[in-house]
C-alpha positions as a Python dict, from the first residue, in 0.01 Angstrom:
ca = {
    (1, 'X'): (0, 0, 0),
    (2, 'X'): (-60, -376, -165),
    (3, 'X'): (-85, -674, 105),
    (4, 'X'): (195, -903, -54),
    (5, 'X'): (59, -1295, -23),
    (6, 'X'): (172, -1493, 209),
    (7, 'X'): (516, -1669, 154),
    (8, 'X'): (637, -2072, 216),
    (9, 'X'): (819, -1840, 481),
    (10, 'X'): (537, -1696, 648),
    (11, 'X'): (409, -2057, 672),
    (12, 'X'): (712, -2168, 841),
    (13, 'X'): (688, -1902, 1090),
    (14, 'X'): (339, -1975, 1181),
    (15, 'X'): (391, -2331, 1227),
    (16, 'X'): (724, -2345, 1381),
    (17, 'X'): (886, -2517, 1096),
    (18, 'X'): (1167, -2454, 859),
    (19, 'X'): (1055, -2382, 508),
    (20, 'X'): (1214, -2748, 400),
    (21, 'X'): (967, -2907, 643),
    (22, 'X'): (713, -2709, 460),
    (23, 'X'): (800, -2845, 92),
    (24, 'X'): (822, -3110, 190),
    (25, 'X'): (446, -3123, 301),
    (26, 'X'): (341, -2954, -5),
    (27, 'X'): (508, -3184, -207),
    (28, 'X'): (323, -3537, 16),
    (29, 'X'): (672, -3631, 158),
    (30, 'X'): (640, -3937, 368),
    (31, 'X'): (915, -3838, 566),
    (32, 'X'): (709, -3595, 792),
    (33, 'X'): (556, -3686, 1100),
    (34, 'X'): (207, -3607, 1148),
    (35, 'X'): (160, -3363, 1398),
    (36, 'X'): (391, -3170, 1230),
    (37, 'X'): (214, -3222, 850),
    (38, 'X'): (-160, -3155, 1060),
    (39, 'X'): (30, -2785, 1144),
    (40, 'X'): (171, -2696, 868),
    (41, 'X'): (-151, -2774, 678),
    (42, 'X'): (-319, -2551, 946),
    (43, 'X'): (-116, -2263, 893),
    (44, 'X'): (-126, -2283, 467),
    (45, 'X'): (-546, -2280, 538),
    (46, 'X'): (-509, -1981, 767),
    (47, 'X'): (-303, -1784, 576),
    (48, 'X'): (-430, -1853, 255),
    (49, 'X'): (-97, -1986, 142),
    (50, 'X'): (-75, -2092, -236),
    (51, 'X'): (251, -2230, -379),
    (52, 'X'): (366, -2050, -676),
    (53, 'X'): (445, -2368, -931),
    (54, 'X'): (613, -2143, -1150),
    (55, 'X'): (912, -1979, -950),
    (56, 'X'): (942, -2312, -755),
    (57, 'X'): (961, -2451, -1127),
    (58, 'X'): (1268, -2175, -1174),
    (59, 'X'): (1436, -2240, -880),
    (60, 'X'): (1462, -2600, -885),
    (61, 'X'): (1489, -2665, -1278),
    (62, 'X'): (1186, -2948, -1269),
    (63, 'X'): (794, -2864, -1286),
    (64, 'X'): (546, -3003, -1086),
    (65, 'X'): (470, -3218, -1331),
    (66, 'X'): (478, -3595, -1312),
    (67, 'X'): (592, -3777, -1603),
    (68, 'X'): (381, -4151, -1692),
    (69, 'X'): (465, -4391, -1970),
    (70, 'X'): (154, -4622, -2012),
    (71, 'X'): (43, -4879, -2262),
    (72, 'X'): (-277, -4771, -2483),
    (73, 'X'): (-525, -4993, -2335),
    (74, 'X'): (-869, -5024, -2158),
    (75, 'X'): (-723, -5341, -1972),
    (76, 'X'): (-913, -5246, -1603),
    (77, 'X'): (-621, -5312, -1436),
    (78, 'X'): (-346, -5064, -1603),
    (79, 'X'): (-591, -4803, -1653),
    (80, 'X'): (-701, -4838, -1267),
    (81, 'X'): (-349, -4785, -1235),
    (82, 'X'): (-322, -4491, -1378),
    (83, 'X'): (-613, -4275, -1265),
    (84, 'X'): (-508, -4403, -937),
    (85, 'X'): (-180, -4219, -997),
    (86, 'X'): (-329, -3909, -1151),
    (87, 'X'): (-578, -3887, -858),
    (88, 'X'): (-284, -3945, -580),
    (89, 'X'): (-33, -3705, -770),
    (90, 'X'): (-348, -3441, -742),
    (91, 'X'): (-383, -3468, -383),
    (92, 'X'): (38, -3417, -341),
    (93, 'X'): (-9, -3145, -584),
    (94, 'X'): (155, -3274, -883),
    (95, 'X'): (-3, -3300, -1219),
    (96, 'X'): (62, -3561, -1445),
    (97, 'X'): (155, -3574, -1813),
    (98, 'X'): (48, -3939, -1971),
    (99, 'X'): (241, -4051, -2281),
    (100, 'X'): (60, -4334, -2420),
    (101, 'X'): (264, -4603, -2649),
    (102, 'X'): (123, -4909, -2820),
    (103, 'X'): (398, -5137, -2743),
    (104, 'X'): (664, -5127, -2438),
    (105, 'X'): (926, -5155, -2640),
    (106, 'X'): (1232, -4956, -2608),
    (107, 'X'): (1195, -4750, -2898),
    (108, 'X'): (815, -4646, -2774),
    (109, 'X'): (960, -4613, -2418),
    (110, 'X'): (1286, -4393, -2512),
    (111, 'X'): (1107, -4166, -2712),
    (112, 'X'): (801, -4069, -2451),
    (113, 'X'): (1062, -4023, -2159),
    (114, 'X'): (1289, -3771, -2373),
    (115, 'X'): (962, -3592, -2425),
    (116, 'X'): (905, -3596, -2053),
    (117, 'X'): (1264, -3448, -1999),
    (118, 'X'): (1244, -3209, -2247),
    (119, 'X'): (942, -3043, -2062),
    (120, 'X'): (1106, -3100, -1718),
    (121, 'X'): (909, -3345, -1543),
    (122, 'X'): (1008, -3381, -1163),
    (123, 'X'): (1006, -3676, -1209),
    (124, 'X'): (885, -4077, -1456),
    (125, 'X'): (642, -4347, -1358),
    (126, 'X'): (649, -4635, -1629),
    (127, 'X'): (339, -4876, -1589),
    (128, 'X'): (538, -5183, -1711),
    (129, 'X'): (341, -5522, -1688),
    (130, 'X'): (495, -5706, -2018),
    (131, 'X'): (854, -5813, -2037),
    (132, 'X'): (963, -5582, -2355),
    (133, 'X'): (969, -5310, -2089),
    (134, 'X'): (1216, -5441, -1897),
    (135, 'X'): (1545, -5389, -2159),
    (136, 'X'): (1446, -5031, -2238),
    (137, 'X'): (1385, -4936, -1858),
    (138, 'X'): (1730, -5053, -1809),
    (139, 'X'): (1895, -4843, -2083),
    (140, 'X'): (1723, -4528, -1982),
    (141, 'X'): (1933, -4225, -1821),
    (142, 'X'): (2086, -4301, -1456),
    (143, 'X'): (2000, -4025, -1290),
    (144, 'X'): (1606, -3982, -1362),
    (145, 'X'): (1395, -4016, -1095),
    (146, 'X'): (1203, -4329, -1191),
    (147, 'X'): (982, -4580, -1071),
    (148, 'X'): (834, -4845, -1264),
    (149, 'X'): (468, -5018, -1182),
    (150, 'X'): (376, -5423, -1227),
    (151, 'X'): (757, -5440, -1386),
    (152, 'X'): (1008, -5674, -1380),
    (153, 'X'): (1016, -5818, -1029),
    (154, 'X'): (1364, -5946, -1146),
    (155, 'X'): (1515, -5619, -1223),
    (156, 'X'): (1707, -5418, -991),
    (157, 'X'): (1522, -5133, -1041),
    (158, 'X'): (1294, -4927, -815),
    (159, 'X'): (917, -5116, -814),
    (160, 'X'): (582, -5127, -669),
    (161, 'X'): (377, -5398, -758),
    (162, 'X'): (75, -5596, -656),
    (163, 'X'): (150, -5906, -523),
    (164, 'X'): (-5, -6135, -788),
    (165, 'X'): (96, -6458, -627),
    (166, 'X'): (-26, -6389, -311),
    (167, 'X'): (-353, -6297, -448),
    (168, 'X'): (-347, -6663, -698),
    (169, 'X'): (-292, -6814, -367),
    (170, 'X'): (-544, -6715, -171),
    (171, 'X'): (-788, -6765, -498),
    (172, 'X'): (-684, -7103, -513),
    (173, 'X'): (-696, -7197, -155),
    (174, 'X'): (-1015, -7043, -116),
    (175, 'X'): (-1142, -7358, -391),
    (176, 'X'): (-932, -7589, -200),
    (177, 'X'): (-1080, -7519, 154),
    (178, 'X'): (-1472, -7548, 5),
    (179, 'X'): (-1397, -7916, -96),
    (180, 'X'): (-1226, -7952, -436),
    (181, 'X'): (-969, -8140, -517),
    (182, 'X'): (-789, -7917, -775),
    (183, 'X'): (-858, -7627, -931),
    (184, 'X'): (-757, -7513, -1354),
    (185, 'X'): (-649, -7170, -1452),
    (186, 'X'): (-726, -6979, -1724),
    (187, 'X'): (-408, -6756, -1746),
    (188, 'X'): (-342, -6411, -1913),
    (189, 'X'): (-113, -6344, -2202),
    (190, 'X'): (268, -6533, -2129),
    (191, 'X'): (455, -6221, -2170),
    (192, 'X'): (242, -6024, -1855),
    (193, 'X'): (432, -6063, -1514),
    (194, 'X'): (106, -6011, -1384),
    (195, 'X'): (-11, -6357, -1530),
    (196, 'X'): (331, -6509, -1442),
    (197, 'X'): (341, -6440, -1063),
    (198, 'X'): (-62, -6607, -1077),
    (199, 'X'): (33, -6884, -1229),
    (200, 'X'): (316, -6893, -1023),
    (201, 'X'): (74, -6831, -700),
    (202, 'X'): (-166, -7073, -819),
    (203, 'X'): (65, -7351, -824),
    (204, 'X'): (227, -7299, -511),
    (205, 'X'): (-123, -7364, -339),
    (206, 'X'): (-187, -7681, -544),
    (207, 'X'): (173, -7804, -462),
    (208, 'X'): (125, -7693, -98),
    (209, 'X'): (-188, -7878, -37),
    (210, 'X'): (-42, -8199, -251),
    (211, 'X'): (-334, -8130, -499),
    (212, 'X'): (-247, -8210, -857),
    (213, 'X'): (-142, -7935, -1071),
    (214, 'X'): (-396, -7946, -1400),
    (215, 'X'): (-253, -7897, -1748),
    (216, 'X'): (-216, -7496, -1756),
    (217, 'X'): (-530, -7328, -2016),
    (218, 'X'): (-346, -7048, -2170),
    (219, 'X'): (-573, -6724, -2261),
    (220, 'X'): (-524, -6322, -2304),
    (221, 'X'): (-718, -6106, -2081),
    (222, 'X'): (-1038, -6097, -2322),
    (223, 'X'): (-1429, -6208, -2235),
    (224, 'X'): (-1419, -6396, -2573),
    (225, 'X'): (-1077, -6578, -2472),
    (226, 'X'): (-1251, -6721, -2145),
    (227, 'X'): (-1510, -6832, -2328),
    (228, 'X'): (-1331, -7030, -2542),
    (229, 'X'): (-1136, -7222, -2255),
    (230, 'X'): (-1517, -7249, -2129),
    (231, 'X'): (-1643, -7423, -2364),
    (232, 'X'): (-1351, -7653, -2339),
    (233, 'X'): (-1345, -7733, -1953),
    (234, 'X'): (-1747, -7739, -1966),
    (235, 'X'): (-1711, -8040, -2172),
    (236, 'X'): (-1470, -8239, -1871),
    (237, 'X'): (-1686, -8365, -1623),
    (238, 'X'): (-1412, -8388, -1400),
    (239, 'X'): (-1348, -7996, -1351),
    (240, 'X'): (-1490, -7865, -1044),
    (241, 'X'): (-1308, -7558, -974),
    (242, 'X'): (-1140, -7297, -1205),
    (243, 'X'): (-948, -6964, -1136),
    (244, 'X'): (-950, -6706, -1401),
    (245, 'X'): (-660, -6476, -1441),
    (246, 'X'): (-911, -6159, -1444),
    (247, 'X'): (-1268, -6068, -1418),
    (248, 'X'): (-1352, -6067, -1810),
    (249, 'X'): (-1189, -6422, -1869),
    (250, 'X'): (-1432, -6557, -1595),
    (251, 'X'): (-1715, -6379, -1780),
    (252, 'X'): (-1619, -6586, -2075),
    (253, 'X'): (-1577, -6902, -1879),
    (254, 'X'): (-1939, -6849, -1727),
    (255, 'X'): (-2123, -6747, -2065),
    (256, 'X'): (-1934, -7126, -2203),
    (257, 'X'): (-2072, -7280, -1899),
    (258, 'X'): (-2423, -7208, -1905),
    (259, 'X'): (-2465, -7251, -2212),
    (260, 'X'): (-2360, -7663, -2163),
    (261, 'X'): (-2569, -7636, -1878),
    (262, 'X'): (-2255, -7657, -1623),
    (263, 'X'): (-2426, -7479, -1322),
    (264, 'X'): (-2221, -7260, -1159),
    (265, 'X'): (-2118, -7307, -868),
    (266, 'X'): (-2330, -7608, -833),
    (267, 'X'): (-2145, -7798, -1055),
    (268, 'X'): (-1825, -7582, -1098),
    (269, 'X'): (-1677, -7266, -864),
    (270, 'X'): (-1551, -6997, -1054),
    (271, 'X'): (-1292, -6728, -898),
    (272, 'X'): (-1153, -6429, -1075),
    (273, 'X'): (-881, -6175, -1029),
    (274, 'X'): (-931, -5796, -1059),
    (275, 'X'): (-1291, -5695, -887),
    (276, 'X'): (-1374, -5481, -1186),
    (277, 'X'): (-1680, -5305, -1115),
    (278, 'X'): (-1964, -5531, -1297),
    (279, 'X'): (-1838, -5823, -1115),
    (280, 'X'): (-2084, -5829, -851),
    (281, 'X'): (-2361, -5804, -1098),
    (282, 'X'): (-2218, -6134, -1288),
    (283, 'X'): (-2430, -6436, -1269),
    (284, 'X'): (-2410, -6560, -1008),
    (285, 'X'): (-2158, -6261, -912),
    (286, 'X'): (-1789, -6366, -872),
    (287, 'X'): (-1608, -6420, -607),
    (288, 'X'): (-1260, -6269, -693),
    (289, 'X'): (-934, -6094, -583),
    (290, 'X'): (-935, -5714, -550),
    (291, 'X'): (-636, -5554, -597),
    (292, 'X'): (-552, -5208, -406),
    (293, 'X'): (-454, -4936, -683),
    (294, 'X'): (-536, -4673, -415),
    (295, 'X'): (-237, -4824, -251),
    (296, 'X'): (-15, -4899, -531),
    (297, 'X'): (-23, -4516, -659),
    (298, 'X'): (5, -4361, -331),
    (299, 'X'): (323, -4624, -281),
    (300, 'X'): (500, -4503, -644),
    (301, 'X'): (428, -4143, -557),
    (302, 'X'): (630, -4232, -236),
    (303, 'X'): (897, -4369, -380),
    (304, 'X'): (975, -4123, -676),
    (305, 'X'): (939, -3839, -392),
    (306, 'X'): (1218, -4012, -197),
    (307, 'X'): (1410, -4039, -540),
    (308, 'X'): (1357, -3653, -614),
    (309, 'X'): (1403, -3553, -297),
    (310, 'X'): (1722, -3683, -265),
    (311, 'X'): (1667, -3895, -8),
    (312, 'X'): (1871, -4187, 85),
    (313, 'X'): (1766, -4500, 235),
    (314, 'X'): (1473, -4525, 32),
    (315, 'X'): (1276, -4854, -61),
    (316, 'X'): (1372, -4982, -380),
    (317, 'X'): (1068, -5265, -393),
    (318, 'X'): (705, -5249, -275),
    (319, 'X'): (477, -5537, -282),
    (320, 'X'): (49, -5478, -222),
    (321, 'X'): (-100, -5746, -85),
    (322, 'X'): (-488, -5809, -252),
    (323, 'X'): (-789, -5898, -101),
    (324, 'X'): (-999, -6170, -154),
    (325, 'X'): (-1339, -6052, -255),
    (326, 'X'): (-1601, -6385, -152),
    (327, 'X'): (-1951, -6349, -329),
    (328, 'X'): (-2149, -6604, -467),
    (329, 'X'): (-1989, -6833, -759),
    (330, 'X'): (-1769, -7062, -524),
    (331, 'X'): (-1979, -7365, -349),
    (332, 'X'): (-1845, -7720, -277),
    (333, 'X'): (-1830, -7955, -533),
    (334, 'X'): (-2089, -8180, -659),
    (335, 'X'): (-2138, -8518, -508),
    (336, 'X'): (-2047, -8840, -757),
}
């Protein structure tokens, strides 16, 4: 006679749990304590236990399959974002399906979720950072499980998000508290909540220390933008301290000032935003803010969980706090 496999049943019976308890484990519920996740993981290893995707796929109507909507971009921080989310979903022991767009408009948007739906996903994340996402969120279906990523902080929809003003702040007051007596930004594109909540951050710590608030230097997220605004501010003698809203426009910004022979940072601190991977191999390398992805994925996954799950009482907003990263490019500035 055949050994059948082991069941979700014969799980629950080893561990002392009710099959639910078990799903939800398989599935990376947060809602589990764990002692109780720790023993039903036990008792999947010792019986071999492997969930069959396809009959839970039958019985509940929805795959394991996680549904993304992502710009097309190499941007660091969106495409962090997203193998964050396909290495998270992995681990919960979901697979993800990416449709890519080249602008979040609603047409773009509308037209990768019905694809999604058509094949069943359990469930949509929509990477969302510019503010053409935000109408066609809002006139998607009601009753998808959704969560959006870097949205609309204004929307009443269910968010995670870095907190970008938090991390402007402590970018800024980390100038501030090595001497200067302002600091300029070089922000990202106008229509990128990212680059509004570090402007917004970055002013709140000027205001806050009763430091005057320099003209705003408006950029994209490009290497060749911050150089431009570098050659500018490398020409005012009076600029001591500037905060780039990522890595690559501070890579601009320092290319602009050594070539005018602006040392950095003994005549002008630089900070960034991002901690992409080559920034500690800058010259000199940059001190910048390091957003957690890690924690931002793990923190959607979460929340669309709760969402197919059912569950009430579930967070509709969740804000990561960054780190400052300190290296080398900050210094007090110059005596006059």
């Amino acid at each position: 006679m055949a050994v059948r496999d082991p069941a979700m049943t014969d799980v629950a019976r080893l561990a002392g749990v009710s099959h639910q308890t078990v799903s939800r484990v398989l599935n990376g519920h947060p809602n589990v304590r764990e002692q109780t996740r720790l023993r039903v993981q036990a008792a999947i290893a010792e019986l071999g236990y492997r969930p069959n995707r396809a009959a839970r796929a039958l019985v509940t109507g929805r795959s394991q399959v996680i549904g993304v909507v992502a710009q097309n971009t190499t941007l660091y921080g969106p495409a962090s974002l997203l193998a964050a989310l396909e290495q998270t979903a992995a681990e919960s022991g979901f697979a993800v399906s990416v449709g890519s767009v080249r602008d979040l408009d609603h047409r773009s948007i509308s037209a990768v979720v019905e694809r999604h739906l058509a094949h069943r996903v359990a469930g949509i994340v929509v990477i969302a950072p510019v503010e053409s996402a935000g109408e066609a969120l809002e006139r998607l279906p009601k009753d998808v499980p959704l969560v959006t990523v870097d949205g609309d902080p204004h929307r009443p929809m269910p968010l995670v998000t870095v907190d970008q003003a938090a991390g402007a702040r402590a970018a800024t007051q980390h100038l501030l508290d090595a001497g200067h007596r302002t600091v300029w930004h070089v922000s990202g594109p106008s229509d990128w909540f990212d680059s509004a909540g570090r402007i917004e951050g970055w002013r709140e710590a000027l205001t806050s220390a009763g430091a005057e608030i320099p003209p705003l230097v408006p950029a994209d997220w490009s290497a060749a933008a911050g150089y431009r605004c570098g050659q500018m501010l490398a020409r005012m003698p009076d600029v001591t301290a500037v905060f780039t809203a990522n890595d690559h426009l501070a890579l601009g910004v320092l290319r602009a000032l050594h070539e005018h022979g602006r040392r950095v940072p003994d005549d002008i601190s630089v900070v960034g935003f991002d901690d992409v991977p080559e920034a500690a191999y800058f010259i000199p390398p940059l001190t910048t803010v390091r957003p957690d992805f890690g924690a931002v994925a793990r923190a959607s996954l979460e929340m669309l969980l709760t969402q197919i799950e059912s569950v009430s009482g579930g967070a509709l907003r969740r804000t990561i706090a960054p780190t400052l990263v300190a290296r080398r490019s900050v210094a007090p500035p110059p005596r006059r």
